[in-house]
């Protein structure tokens, strides 16, 4: 798959324009988006992703179109799972509802930056060292096992509070007790103090950094094309802010989502290991793209339906 510099530039300009519109036009005023606003935005972003998949298919063929779809679905499902942690962070830090959109917006921008860095590093490493697929595969299998362990122990809420970055920030800076809109620093009685919004941004940003460690190896297990990796990540993050408000309550009903993701990550991990073994002529089999798509789609469908059915039964009981 050959992507010209012009294609890269045009793609970046269009994606940046969409993000700028979302950030500085739609989200210019801190508010809680209405259901109608969220539904329209998410529908547009999903349609844009599907249109882009059609563009890739027409320009480079069905294989790369399929790789984009598989990567986008995987990254989108991982992003939805990440919303669980965002909800916990917002609740524990008592972020006012009307300010949550701004915090999420900043968090998503940071996620794009971190993922862009990891995508570039991943592409450079993969181009030079094929054995890195063994590491990626092992890491994804370990992550899958961790998701299952946390599900069994029900430790999701225990993972959200403080991490090393937040502990350092709390020790280094002095904070006000109350939020001051979207400001991260205010002057009170002649002193420069950080607001809780600064801590919220640190919490979301550091969490995004950890999420990137999972998502980038996962998508490189589906495609080694940096162009597809980057665009799939961007489209997966589009509309995440609106999705947070639209299905925030329903997210708690997706009780098996982490289990489904563990299956997908374990599958991709095995696929990466097989790819590395094939590269070194140890095995002759590689997982075909159609099987990857089937596993991802079926797993997400079964996980979603099972979660909603069981949640409904538990609420009725």
PDB file of C-alpha atoms in Angstrom:
ATOM      1  CA  UNK A   1       0.000   0.000   0.000  1.00  0.00           C
ATOM      2  CA  UNK A   2       1.642   3.211  -1.182  1.00  0.00           C
ATOM      3  CA  UNK A   3       0.381   6.438   0.360  1.00  0.00           C
ATOM      4  CA  UNK A   4       1.717   9.588  -1.267  1.00  0.00           C
ATOM      5  CA  UNK A   5       2.705  12.683   0.651  1.00  0.00           C
ATOM      6  CA  UNK A   6      -0.214  14.519  -0.958  1.00  0.00           C
ATOM      7  CA  UNK A   7      -2.670  11.911   0.337  1.00  0.00           C
ATOM      8  CA  UNK A   8      -1.199  12.202   3.821  1.00  0.00           C
ATOM      9  CA  UNK A   9      -1.417  15.999   3.756  1.00  0.00           C
ATOM     10  CA  UNK A  10      -4.992  16.081   2.416  1.00  0.00           C
ATOM     11  CA  UNK A  11      -6.087  13.491   4.981  1.00  0.00           C
ATOM     12  CA  UNK A  12      -4.460  15.380   7.841  1.00  0.00           C
ATOM     13  CA  UNK A  13      -5.979  18.689   6.721  1.00  0.00           C
ATOM     14  CA  UNK A  14      -9.482  17.190   6.529  1.00  0.00           C
ATOM     15  CA  UNK A  15      -9.223  15.359   9.865  1.00  0.00           C
ATOM     16  CA  UNK A  16      -7.770  18.402  11.613  1.00  0.00           C
ATOM     17  CA  UNK A  17     -10.566  20.561  10.132  1.00  0.00           C
ATOM     18  CA  UNK A  18     -13.198  18.154  11.479  1.00  0.00           C
ATOM     19  CA  UNK A  19     -11.576  18.102  14.909  1.00  0.00           C
ATOM     20  CA  UNK A  20     -11.194  21.878  14.983  1.00  0.00           C
ATOM     21  CA  UNK A  21     -14.883  22.250  14.097  1.00  0.00           C
ATOM     22  CA  UNK A  22     -15.835  19.833  16.867  1.00  0.00           C
ATOM     23  CA  UNK A  23     -13.578  21.464  19.451  1.00  0.00           C
ATOM     24  CA  UNK A  24     -13.890  25.171  18.668  1.00  0.00           C
ATOM     25  CA  UNK A  25     -17.389  25.357  17.185  1.00  0.00           C
ATOM     26  CA  UNK A  26     -19.490  22.589  18.705  1.00  0.00           C
ATOM     27  CA  UNK A  27     -17.647  22.491  22.029  1.00  0.00           C
ATOM     28  CA  UNK A  28     -16.729  26.154  22.375  1.00  0.00           C
ATOM     29  CA  UNK A  29     -19.146  26.653  25.273  1.00  0.00           C
ATOM     30  CA  UNK A  30     -18.995  24.285  28.261  1.00  0.00           C
ATOM     31  CA  UNK A  31     -22.379  22.547  28.450  1.00  0.00           C
ATOM     32  CA  UNK A  32     -24.030  19.169  28.727  1.00  0.00           C
ATOM     33  CA  UNK A  33     -24.884  18.101  25.160  1.00  0.00           C
ATOM     34  CA  UNK A  34     -28.503  17.184  24.485  1.00  0.00           C
ATOM     35  CA  UNK A  35     -29.460  13.707  23.292  1.00  0.00           C
ATOM     36  CA  UNK A  36     -30.245  15.139  19.862  1.00  0.00           C
ATOM     37  CA  UNK A  37     -26.859  16.868  19.612  1.00  0.00           C
ATOM     38  CA  UNK A  38     -25.026  13.689  20.641  1.00  0.00           C
ATOM     39  CA  UNK A  39     -26.999  11.451  18.278  1.00  0.00           C
ATOM     40  CA  UNK A  40     -26.425  13.718  15.281  1.00  0.00           C
ATOM     41  CA  UNK A  41     -22.692  14.067  15.983  1.00  0.00           C
ATOM     42  CA  UNK A  42     -22.106  10.334  16.491  1.00  0.00           C
ATOM     43  CA  UNK A  43     -24.106   9.442  13.384  1.00  0.00           C
ATOM     44  CA  UNK A  44     -22.050  11.877  11.298  1.00  0.00           C
ATOM     45  CA  UNK A  45     -18.736  10.552  12.647  1.00  0.00           C
ATOM     46  CA  UNK A  46     -19.701   6.911  12.044  1.00  0.00           C
ATOM     47  CA  UNK A  47     -20.820   7.729   8.502  1.00  0.00           C
ATOM     48  CA  UNK A  48     -17.539   9.568   7.895  1.00  0.00           C
ATOM     49  CA  UNK A  49     -15.594   6.503   9.049  1.00  0.00           C
ATOM     50  CA  UNK A  50     -17.613   4.241   6.736  1.00  0.00           C
ATOM     51  CA  UNK A  51     -17.147   6.652   3.828  1.00  0.00           C
ATOM     52  CA  UNK A  52     -13.413   6.664   4.499  1.00  0.00           C
ATOM     53  CA  UNK A  53     -13.434   2.852   4.522  1.00  0.00           C
ATOM     54  CA  UNK A  54     -15.081   2.997   1.095  1.00  0.00           C
ATOM     55  CA  UNK A  55     -12.400   5.421  -0.094  1.00  0.00           C
ATOM     56  CA  UNK A  56      -9.623   3.079   1.083  1.00  0.00           C
ATOM     57  CA  UNK A  57     -11.350   0.116  -0.565  1.00  0.00           C
ATOM     58  CA  UNK A  58     -11.723   1.912  -3.908  1.00  0.00           C
ATOM     59  CA  UNK A  59      -8.194   3.339  -3.918  1.00  0.00           C
ATOM     60  CA  UNK A  60      -6.137   0.461  -2.481  1.00  0.00           C
ATOM     61  CA  UNK A  61      -8.401  -2.575  -2.624  1.00  0.00           C
ATOM     62  CA  UNK A  62     -10.663  -4.661  -0.428  1.00  0.00           C
ATOM     63  CA  UNK A  63      -7.798  -5.932   1.745  1.00  0.00           C
ATOM     64  CA  UNK A  64      -6.837  -2.513   3.062  1.00  0.00           C
ATOM     65  CA  UNK A  65     -10.466  -1.433   3.317  1.00  0.00           C
ATOM     66  CA  UNK A  66     -11.048  -4.461   5.524  1.00  0.00           C
ATOM     67  CA  UNK A  67      -7.953  -3.720   7.588  1.00  0.00           C
ATOM     68  CA  UNK A  68      -9.215  -0.190   8.256  1.00  0.00           C
ATOM     69  CA  UNK A  69     -12.659  -1.453   9.318  1.00  0.00           C
ATOM     70  CA  UNK A  70     -11.134  -4.086  11.613  1.00  0.00           C
ATOM     71  CA  UNK A  71      -8.790  -1.519  13.156  1.00  0.00           C
ATOM     72  CA  UNK A  72     -11.524   1.088  13.537  1.00  0.00           C
ATOM     73  CA  UNK A  73     -13.925  -1.356  15.217  1.00  0.00           C
ATOM     74  CA  UNK A  74     -11.229  -2.550  17.606  1.00  0.00           C
ATOM     75  CA  UNK A  75     -10.113   0.964  18.515  1.00  0.00           C
ATOM     76  CA  UNK A  76     -13.718   2.136  18.853  1.00  0.00           C
ATOM     77  CA  UNK A  77     -14.560  -0.710  21.214  1.00  0.00           C
ATOM     78  CA  UNK A  78     -11.432   0.008  23.265  1.00  0.00           C
ATOM     79  CA  UNK A  79     -12.423   3.687  23.388  1.00  0.00           C
ATOM     80  CA  UNK A  80     -15.890   2.769  24.654  1.00  0.00           C
ATOM     81  CA  UNK A  81     -14.307   0.629  27.356  1.00  0.00           C
ATOM     82  CA  UNK A  82     -12.135   3.605  28.284  1.00  0.00           C
ATOM     83  CA  UNK A  83     -15.285   5.627  28.923  1.00  0.00           C
ATOM     84  CA  UNK A  84     -15.855   3.503  32.022  1.00  0.00           C
ATOM     85  CA  UNK A  85     -12.682   4.926  33.519  1.00  0.00           C
ATOM     86  CA  UNK A  86     -13.564   8.448  32.402  1.00  0.00           C
ATOM     87  CA  UNK A  87     -16.938   8.174  34.145  1.00  0.00           C
ATOM     88  CA  UNK A  88     -15.238   7.003  37.336  1.00  0.00           C
ATOM     89  CA  UNK A  89     -12.686   9.844  37.164  1.00  0.00           C
ATOM     90  CA  UNK A  90     -15.408  12.446  36.658  1.00  0.00           C
ATOM     91  CA  UNK A  91     -17.475  11.059  39.525  1.00  0.00           C
ATOM     92  CA  UNK A  92     -14.599  10.710  41.990  1.00  0.00           C
ATOM     93  CA  UNK A  93     -13.274  14.175  41.223  1.00  0.00           C
ATOM     94  CA  UNK A  94     -16.785  15.662  41.354  1.00  0.00           C
ATOM     95  CA  UNK A  95     -16.525  17.449  38.021  1.00  0.00           C
ATOM     96  CA  UNK A  96     -19.654  19.595  37.440  1.00  0.00           C
ATOM     97  CA  UNK A  97     -21.770  18.129  34.660  1.00  0.00           C
ATOM     98  CA  UNK A  98     -21.532  21.214  32.442  1.00  0.00           C
ATOM     99  CA  UNK A  99     -17.696  21.155  32.632  1.00  0.00           C
ATOM    100  CA  UNK A 100     -17.308  17.470  31.784  1.00  0.00           C
ATOM    101  CA  UNK A 101     -17.538  18.124  28.034  1.00  0.00           C
ATOM    102  CA  UNK A 102     -14.538  20.473  28.200  1.00  0.00           C
ATOM    103  CA  UNK A 103     -12.501  17.995  30.253  1.00  0.00           C
ATOM    104  CA  UNK A 104     -13.296  15.193  27.812  1.00  0.00           C
ATOM    105  CA  UNK A 105     -12.383  17.422  24.875  1.00  0.00           C
ATOM    106  CA  UNK A 106      -8.930  18.088  26.335  1.00  0.00           C
ATOM    107  CA  UNK A 107      -8.531  14.406  27.185  1.00  0.00           C
ATOM    108  CA  UNK A 108      -9.327  13.370  23.614  1.00  0.00           C
ATOM    109  CA  UNK A 109      -6.845  15.869  22.189  1.00  0.00           C
ATOM    110  CA  UNK A 110      -4.163  14.469  24.505  1.00  0.00           C
ATOM    111  CA  UNK A 111      -5.117  10.945  23.418  1.00  0.00           C
ATOM    112  CA  UNK A 112      -4.576  11.917  19.789  1.00  0.00           C
ATOM    113  CA  UNK A 113      -1.155  13.352  20.590  1.00  0.00           C
ATOM    114  CA  UNK A 114      -0.050  10.288  22.573  1.00  0.00           C
ATOM    115  CA  UNK A 115      -1.340   7.856  19.982  1.00  0.00           C
ATOM    116  CA  UNK A 116       0.322   9.827  17.191  1.00  0.00           C
ATOM    117  CA  UNK A 117       3.658   9.492  18.973  1.00  0.00           C
ATOM    118  CA  UNK A 118       3.181   5.761  19.617  1.00  0.00           C
ATOM    119  CA  UNK A 119       2.060   5.152  16.021  1.00  0.00           C
ATOM    120  CA  UNK A 120       5.217   6.794  14.684  1.00  0.00           C
ATOM    121  CA  UNK A 121       7.422   4.871  17.116  1.00  0.00           C
ATOM    122  CA  UNK A 122       5.613   1.618  16.355  1.00  0.00           C
ATOM    123  CA  UNK A 123       6.022   2.057  12.603  1.00  0.00           C
ATOM    124  CA  UNK A 124       9.732   2.783  12.980  1.00  0.00           C
ATOM    125  CA  UNK A 125      10.330  -0.209  15.247  1.00  0.00           C
ATOM    126  CA  UNK A 126       8.295  -2.614  13.106  1.00  0.00           C
ATOM    127  CA  UNK A 127      10.164  -1.536   9.961  1.00  0.00           C
ATOM    128  CA  UNK A 128      13.491  -2.509  11.551  1.00  0.00           C
ATOM    129  CA  UNK A 129      12.740  -5.321  13.973  1.00  0.00           C
ATOM    130  CA  UNK A 130      10.200  -8.008  13.054  1.00  0.00           C
ATOM    131  CA  UNK A 131      10.727  -9.709  16.424  1.00  0.00           C
ATOM    132  CA  UNK A 132       8.859  -6.865  18.095  1.00  0.00           C
ATOM    133  CA  UNK A 133       5.664  -8.667  17.059  1.00  0.00           C
ATOM    134  CA  UNK A 134       6.518 -11.301  19.680  1.00  0.00           C
ATOM    135  CA  UNK A 135       6.577  -8.558  22.321  1.00  0.00           C
ATOM    136  CA  UNK A 136       3.371  -6.949  21.047  1.00  0.00           C
ATOM    137  CA  UNK A 137       1.628 -10.303  20.985  1.00  0.00           C
ATOM    138  CA  UNK A 138       2.759 -11.259  24.477  1.00  0.00           C
ATOM    139  CA  UNK A 139       1.741  -7.842  25.814  1.00  0.00           C
ATOM    140  CA  UNK A 140      -1.762  -8.102  24.338  1.00  0.00           C
ATOM    141  CA  UNK A 141      -2.239 -11.611  25.712  1.00  0.00           C
ATOM    142  CA  UNK A 142      -1.115 -10.359  29.135  1.00  0.00           C
ATOM    143  CA  UNK A 143      -3.506  -7.400  28.852  1.00  0.00           C
ATOM    144  CA  UNK A 144      -6.349  -9.758  27.946  1.00  0.00           C
ATOM    145  CA  UNK A 145      -5.597 -11.887  31.000  1.00  0.00           C
ATOM    146  CA  UNK A 146      -5.524  -8.739  33.158  1.00  0.00           C
ATOM    147  CA  UNK A 147      -8.959  -7.686  31.877  1.00  0.00           C
ATOM    148  CA  UNK A 148     -10.392 -11.088  32.782  1.00  0.00           C
ATOM    149  CA  UNK A 149      -8.747 -11.007  36.200  1.00  0.00           C
ATOM    150  CA  UNK A 150     -10.103  -7.529  36.933  1.00  0.00           C
ATOM    151  CA  UNK A 151     -13.565  -8.568  35.751  1.00  0.00           C
ATOM    152  CA  UNK A 152     -13.556 -11.594  38.041  1.00  0.00           C
ATOM    153  CA  UNK A 153     -12.322  -9.525  40.996  1.00  0.00           C
ATOM    154  CA  UNK A 154     -14.530  -6.562  40.025  1.00  0.00           C
ATOM    155  CA  UNK A 155     -11.608  -4.136  40.428  1.00  0.00           C
ATOM    156  CA  UNK A 156     -12.564  -1.603  37.747  1.00  0.00           C
ATOM    157  CA  UNK A 157     -13.338   1.174  40.169  1.00  0.00           C
ATOM    158  CA  UNK A 158     -10.164   0.611  42.136  1.00  0.00           C
ATOM    159  CA  UNK A 159      -8.001   1.381  39.108  1.00  0.00           C
ATOM    160  CA  UNK A 160      -9.240   4.894  38.520  1.00  0.00           C
ATOM    161  CA  UNK A 161      -8.118   7.088  41.429  1.00  0.00           C
ATOM    162  CA  UNK A 162      -4.466   8.155  41.744  1.00  0.00           C
ATOM    163  CA  UNK A 163      -1.559   7.206  39.544  1.00  0.00           C
ATOM    164  CA  UNK A 164       2.060   8.340  39.794  1.00  0.00           C
ATOM    165  CA  UNK A 165       1.481  11.471  37.697  1.00  0.00           C
ATOM    166  CA  UNK A 166      -1.457  12.588  39.823  1.00  0.00           C
ATOM    167  CA  UNK A 167       0.409  11.940  43.087  1.00  0.00           C
ATOM    168  CA  UNK A 168       3.358  14.002  41.853  1.00  0.00           C
ATOM    169  CA  UNK A 169       1.087  16.874  40.763  1.00  0.00           C
ATOM    170  CA  UNK A 170      -0.709  16.893  44.119  1.00  0.00           C
ATOM    171  CA  UNK A 171       2.600  17.111  45.970  1.00  0.00           C
ATOM    172  CA  UNK A 172       4.066  19.758  43.672  1.00  0.00           C
ATOM    173  CA  UNK A 173       1.201  22.242  43.276  1.00  0.00           C
ATOM    174  CA  UNK A 174      -1.292  23.954  45.541  1.00  0.00           C
ATOM    175  CA  UNK A 175      -4.952  23.726  44.568  1.00  0.00           C
ATOM    176  CA  UNK A 176      -8.178  25.598  45.102  1.00  0.00           C
ATOM    177  CA  UNK A 177     -11.082  23.676  46.570  1.00  0.00           C
ATOM    178  CA  UNK A 178     -13.570  24.668  43.882  1.00  0.00           C
ATOM    179  CA  UNK A 179     -13.710  24.639  40.094  1.00  0.00           C
ATOM    180  CA  UNK A 180     -13.407  27.997  38.324  1.00  0.00           C
ATOM    181  CA  UNK A 181     -15.043  27.150  35.020  1.00  0.00           C
ATOM    182  CA  UNK A 182     -12.518  25.772  32.560  1.00  0.00           C
ATOM    183  CA  UNK A 183      -9.570  27.615  34.137  1.00  0.00           C
ATOM    184  CA  UNK A 184      -6.643  25.496  35.275  1.00  0.00           C
ATOM    185  CA  UNK A 185      -4.985  28.282  37.289  1.00  0.00           C
ATOM    186  CA  UNK A 186      -6.349  31.262  39.209  1.00  0.00           C
ATOM    187  CA  UNK A 187      -4.956  34.026  41.392  1.00  0.00           C
ATOM    188  CA  UNK A 188      -6.358  34.071  44.923  1.00  0.00           C
ATOM    189  CA  UNK A 189      -5.128  36.486  47.608  1.00  0.00           C
ATOM    190  CA  UNK A 190      -2.024  37.149  45.544  1.00  0.00           C
ATOM    191  CA  UNK A 191      -1.231  33.441  45.169  1.00  0.00           C
ATOM    192  CA  UNK A 192      -1.227  31.441  41.953  1.00  0.00           C
ATOM    193  CA  UNK A 193      -3.207  28.275  42.578  1.00  0.00           C
ATOM    194  CA  UNK A 194      -4.142  25.395  40.313  1.00  0.00           C
ATOM    195  CA  UNK A 195      -7.794  24.435  40.050  1.00  0.00           C
ATOM    196  CA  UNK A 196      -9.274  20.925  40.234  1.00  0.00           C
ATOM    197  CA  UNK A 197      -9.704  21.113  36.442  1.00  0.00           C
ATOM    198  CA  UNK A 198      -5.918  20.888  36.082  1.00  0.00           C
ATOM    199  CA  UNK A 199      -5.913  17.684  38.117  1.00  0.00           C
ATOM    200  CA  UNK A 200      -8.786  16.288  36.046  1.00  0.00           C
ATOM    201  CA  UNK A 201      -6.826  16.938  32.848  1.00  0.00           C
ATOM    202  CA  UNK A 202      -3.751  15.236  34.335  1.00  0.00           C
ATOM    203  CA  UNK A 203      -5.893  12.262  35.328  1.00  0.00           C
ATOM    204  CA  UNK A 204      -7.438  11.937  31.858  1.00  0.00           C
ATOM    205  CA  UNK A 205      -4.130  12.549  30.078  1.00  0.00           C
ATOM    206  CA  UNK A 206      -2.169   9.996  32.089  1.00  0.00           C
ATOM    207  CA  UNK A 207      -4.995   7.495  31.639  1.00  0.00           C
ATOM    208  CA  UNK A 208      -4.947   8.129  27.878  1.00  0.00           C
ATOM    209  CA  UNK A 209      -1.222   7.404  27.890  1.00  0.00           C
ATOM    210  CA  UNK A 210      -1.812   4.008  29.486  1.00  0.00           C
ATOM    211  CA  UNK A 211      -4.660   3.235  27.075  1.00  0.00           C
ATOM    212  CA  UNK A 212      -2.381   3.968  24.109  1.00  0.00           C
ATOM    213  CA  UNK A 213      -0.069   1.197  25.285  1.00  0.00           C
ATOM    214  CA  UNK A 214      -2.917  -1.268  24.671  1.00  0.00           C
ATOM    215  CA  UNK A 215      -4.518   0.204  21.574  1.00  0.00           C
ATOM    216  CA  UNK A 216      -1.464   0.721  19.364  1.00  0.00           C
ATOM    217  CA  UNK A 217      -0.113  -2.871  19.562  1.00  0.00           C
ATOM    218  CA  UNK A 218      -3.701  -4.100  19.041  1.00  0.00           C
ATOM    219  CA  UNK A 219      -4.212  -2.264  15.772  1.00  0.00           C
ATOM    220  CA  UNK A 220      -0.728  -3.078  14.509  1.00  0.00           C
ATOM    221  CA  UNK A 221      -1.849  -6.675  14.876  1.00  0.00           C
ATOM    222  CA  UNK A 222      -4.527  -5.974  12.260  1.00  0.00           C
ATOM    223  CA  UNK A 223      -2.587  -3.769   9.852  1.00  0.00           C
ATOM    224  CA  UNK A 224       1.021  -2.641   9.554  1.00  0.00           C
ATOM    225  CA  UNK A 225       0.070   0.400   7.483  1.00  0.00           C
ATOM    226  CA  UNK A 226       0.779   3.540   9.516  1.00  0.00           C
ATOM    227  CA  UNK A 227      -1.774   5.472   7.435  1.00  0.00           C
ATOM    228  CA  UNK A 228      -4.563   3.058   8.386  1.00  0.00           C
ATOM    229  CA  UNK A 229      -3.403   2.876  11.999  1.00  0.00           C
ATOM    230  CA  UNK A 230      -3.499   6.643  12.350  1.00  0.00           C
ATOM    231  CA  UNK A 231      -6.832   7.217  10.610  1.00  0.00           C
ATOM    232  CA  UNK A 232      -8.524   4.336  12.463  1.00  0.00           C
ATOM    233  CA  UNK A 233      -7.424   5.868  15.777  1.00  0.00           C
ATOM    234  CA  UNK A 234      -8.647   9.336  14.829  1.00  0.00           C
ATOM    235  CA  UNK A 235     -12.039   8.089  13.655  1.00  0.00           C
ATOM    236  CA  UNK A 236     -12.369   5.964  16.812  1.00  0.00           C
ATOM    237  CA  UNK A 237     -11.887   9.065  18.973  1.00  0.00           C
ATOM    238  CA  UNK A 238     -14.312  11.200  16.977  1.00  0.00           C
ATOM    239  CA  UNK A 239     -17.624  11.483  18.758  1.00  0.00           C
ATOM    240  CA  UNK A 240     -16.281   9.903  21.928  1.00  0.00           C
ATOM    241  CA  UNK A 241     -17.164  13.031  23.861  1.00  0.00           C
ATOM    242  CA  UNK A 242     -20.772  12.912  22.661  1.00  0.00           C
ATOM    243  CA  UNK A 243     -20.916   9.160  23.217  1.00  0.00           C
ATOM    244  CA  UNK A 244     -19.963   9.740  26.849  1.00  0.00           C
ATOM    245  CA  UNK A 245     -23.136  11.755  27.425  1.00  0.00           C
ATOM    246  CA  UNK A 246     -25.400   9.705  25.152  1.00  0.00           C
ATOM    247  CA  UNK A 247     -24.801   6.281  26.642  1.00  0.00           C
ATOM    248  CA  UNK A 248     -23.086   7.166  29.906  1.00  0.00           C
ATOM    249  CA  UNK A 249     -25.765   5.346  31.872  1.00  0.00           C
ATOM    250  CA  UNK A 250     -25.955   2.461  29.432  1.00  0.00           C
ATOM    251  CA  UNK A 251     -22.218   1.840  29.713  1.00  0.00           C
ATOM    252  CA  UNK A 252     -22.811   0.364  33.134  1.00  0.00           C
ATOM    253  CA  UNK A 253     -25.100  -2.194  31.503  1.00  0.00           C
ATOM    254  CA  UNK A 254     -22.338  -3.432  29.194  1.00  0.00           C
ATOM    255  CA  UNK A 255     -21.129  -5.737  31.934  1.00  0.00           C
ATOM    256  CA  UNK A 256     -19.342  -8.152  29.601  1.00  0.00           C
ATOM    257  CA  UNK A 257     -17.572  -5.557  27.456  1.00  0.00           C
ATOM    258  CA  UNK A 258     -14.216  -6.080  29.166  1.00  0.00           C
ATOM    259  CA  UNK A 259     -14.580  -9.852  28.673  1.00  0.00           C
ATOM    260  CA  UNK A 260     -15.294  -9.340  24.979  1.00  0.00           C
ATOM    261  CA  UNK A 261     -12.307  -7.038  24.650  1.00  0.00           C
ATOM    262  CA  UNK A 262     -10.110  -9.605  26.371  1.00  0.00           C
ATOM    263  CA  UNK A 263     -11.145 -12.154  23.727  1.00  0.00           C
ATOM    264  CA  UNK A 264     -10.346  -9.700  20.913  1.00  0.00           C
ATOM    265  CA  UNK A 265      -6.994  -8.666  22.405  1.00  0.00           C
ATOM    266  CA  UNK A 266      -5.995 -12.290  23.064  1.00  0.00           C
ATOM    267  CA  UNK A 267      -6.940 -13.206  19.491  1.00  0.00           C
ATOM    268  CA  UNK A 268      -4.893 -10.318  18.072  1.00  0.00           C
ATOM    269  CA  UNK A 269      -2.018 -11.240  20.393  1.00  0.00           C
ATOM    270  CA  UNK A 270      -1.973 -14.797  19.042  1.00  0.00           C
ATOM    271  CA  UNK A 271      -2.250 -13.394  15.508  1.00  0.00           C
ATOM    272  CA  UNK A 272       0.835 -11.230  16.106  1.00  0.00           C
ATOM    273  CA  UNK A 273       2.841 -14.173  17.425  1.00  0.00           C
ATOM    274  CA  UNK A 274       1.847 -16.271  14.410  1.00  0.00           C
ATOM    275  CA  UNK A 275       2.797 -13.398  12.127  1.00  0.00           C
ATOM    276  CA  UNK A 276       6.254 -13.223  13.718  1.00  0.00           C
ATOM    277  CA  UNK A 277       6.685 -17.003  13.461  1.00  0.00           C
ATOM    278  CA  UNK A 278       5.642 -16.849   9.807  1.00  0.00           C
ATOM    279  CA  UNK A 279       8.137 -14.044   9.167  1.00  0.00           C
ATOM    280  CA  UNK A 280      10.959 -16.247  10.483  1.00  0.00           C
ATOM    281  CA  UNK A 281       9.657 -19.260   8.488  1.00  0.00           C
ATOM    282  CA  UNK A 282       8.829 -21.220  11.633  1.00  0.00           C
ATOM    283  CA  UNK A 283       5.174 -21.705  10.676  1.00  0.00           C
ATOM    284  CA  UNK A 284       3.415 -21.385   7.325  1.00  0.00           C
ATOM    285  CA  UNK A 285       0.016 -20.226   8.654  1.00  0.00           C
ATOM    286  CA  UNK A 286      -1.148 -16.653   9.140  1.00  0.00           C
ATOM    287  CA  UNK A 287      -4.555 -15.541  10.355  1.00  0.00           C
ATOM    288  CA  UNK A 288      -6.527 -14.234   7.339  1.00  0.00           C
ATOM    289  CA  UNK A 289      -8.202 -10.832   7.429  1.00  0.00           C
ATOM    290  CA  UNK A 290     -11.715 -12.228   7.060  1.00  0.00           C
ATOM    291  CA  UNK A 291     -11.227 -14.292  10.218  1.00  0.00           C
ATOM    292  CA  UNK A 292     -10.017 -11.237  12.151  1.00  0.00           C
ATOM    293  CA  UNK A 293     -13.084  -9.255  11.041  1.00  0.00           C
ATOM    294  CA  UNK A 294     -15.396 -12.142  11.910  1.00  0.00           C
ATOM    295  CA  UNK A 295     -13.931 -12.579  15.394  1.00  0.00           C
ATOM    296  CA  UNK A 296     -14.126  -8.846  16.147  1.00  0.00           C
ATOM    297  CA  UNK A 297     -17.686  -8.360  14.860  1.00  0.00           C
ATOM    298  CA  UNK A 298     -19.108 -11.555  16.378  1.00  0.00           C
ATOM    299  CA  UNK A 299     -17.407 -10.974  19.733  1.00  0.00           C
ATOM    300  CA  UNK A 300     -18.666  -7.398  19.985  1.00  0.00           C
ATOM    301  CA  UNK A 301     -22.185  -8.424  18.946  1.00  0.00           C
ATOM    302  CA  UNK A 302     -22.395 -11.344  21.381  1.00  0.00           C
ATOM    303  CA  UNK A 303     -20.868  -9.275  24.196  1.00  0.00           C
ATOM    304  CA  UNK A 304     -23.304  -6.399  23.690  1.00  0.00           C
ATOM    305  CA  UNK A 305     -26.427  -8.560  23.406  1.00  0.00           C
ATOM    306  CA  UNK A 306     -25.458 -10.756  26.373  1.00  0.00           C
ATOM    307  CA  UNK A 307     -24.655  -7.696  28.509  1.00  0.00           C
ATOM    308  CA  UNK A 308     -27.979  -5.989  27.789  1.00  0.00           C
ATOM    309  CA  UNK A 309     -30.018  -9.163  28.310  1.00  0.00           C
ATOM    310  CA  UNK A 310     -28.369 -10.060  31.621  1.00  0.00           C
ATOM    311  CA  UNK A 311     -28.502  -6.437  32.843  1.00  0.00           C
ATOM    312  CA  UNK A 312     -32.206  -6.283  32.037  1.00  0.00           C
ATOM    313  CA  UNK A 313     -32.864  -9.508  33.928  1.00  0.00           C
ATOM    314  CA  UNK A 314     -30.929  -8.305  36.949  1.00  0.00           C
ATOM    315  CA  UNK A 315     -32.817  -4.991  37.036  1.00  0.00           C
ATOM    316  CA  UNK A 316     -36.142  -6.817  36.742  1.00  0.00           C
ATOM    317  CA  UNK A 317     -35.143  -9.197  39.507  1.00  0.00           C
TER     318      UNK A 317
END
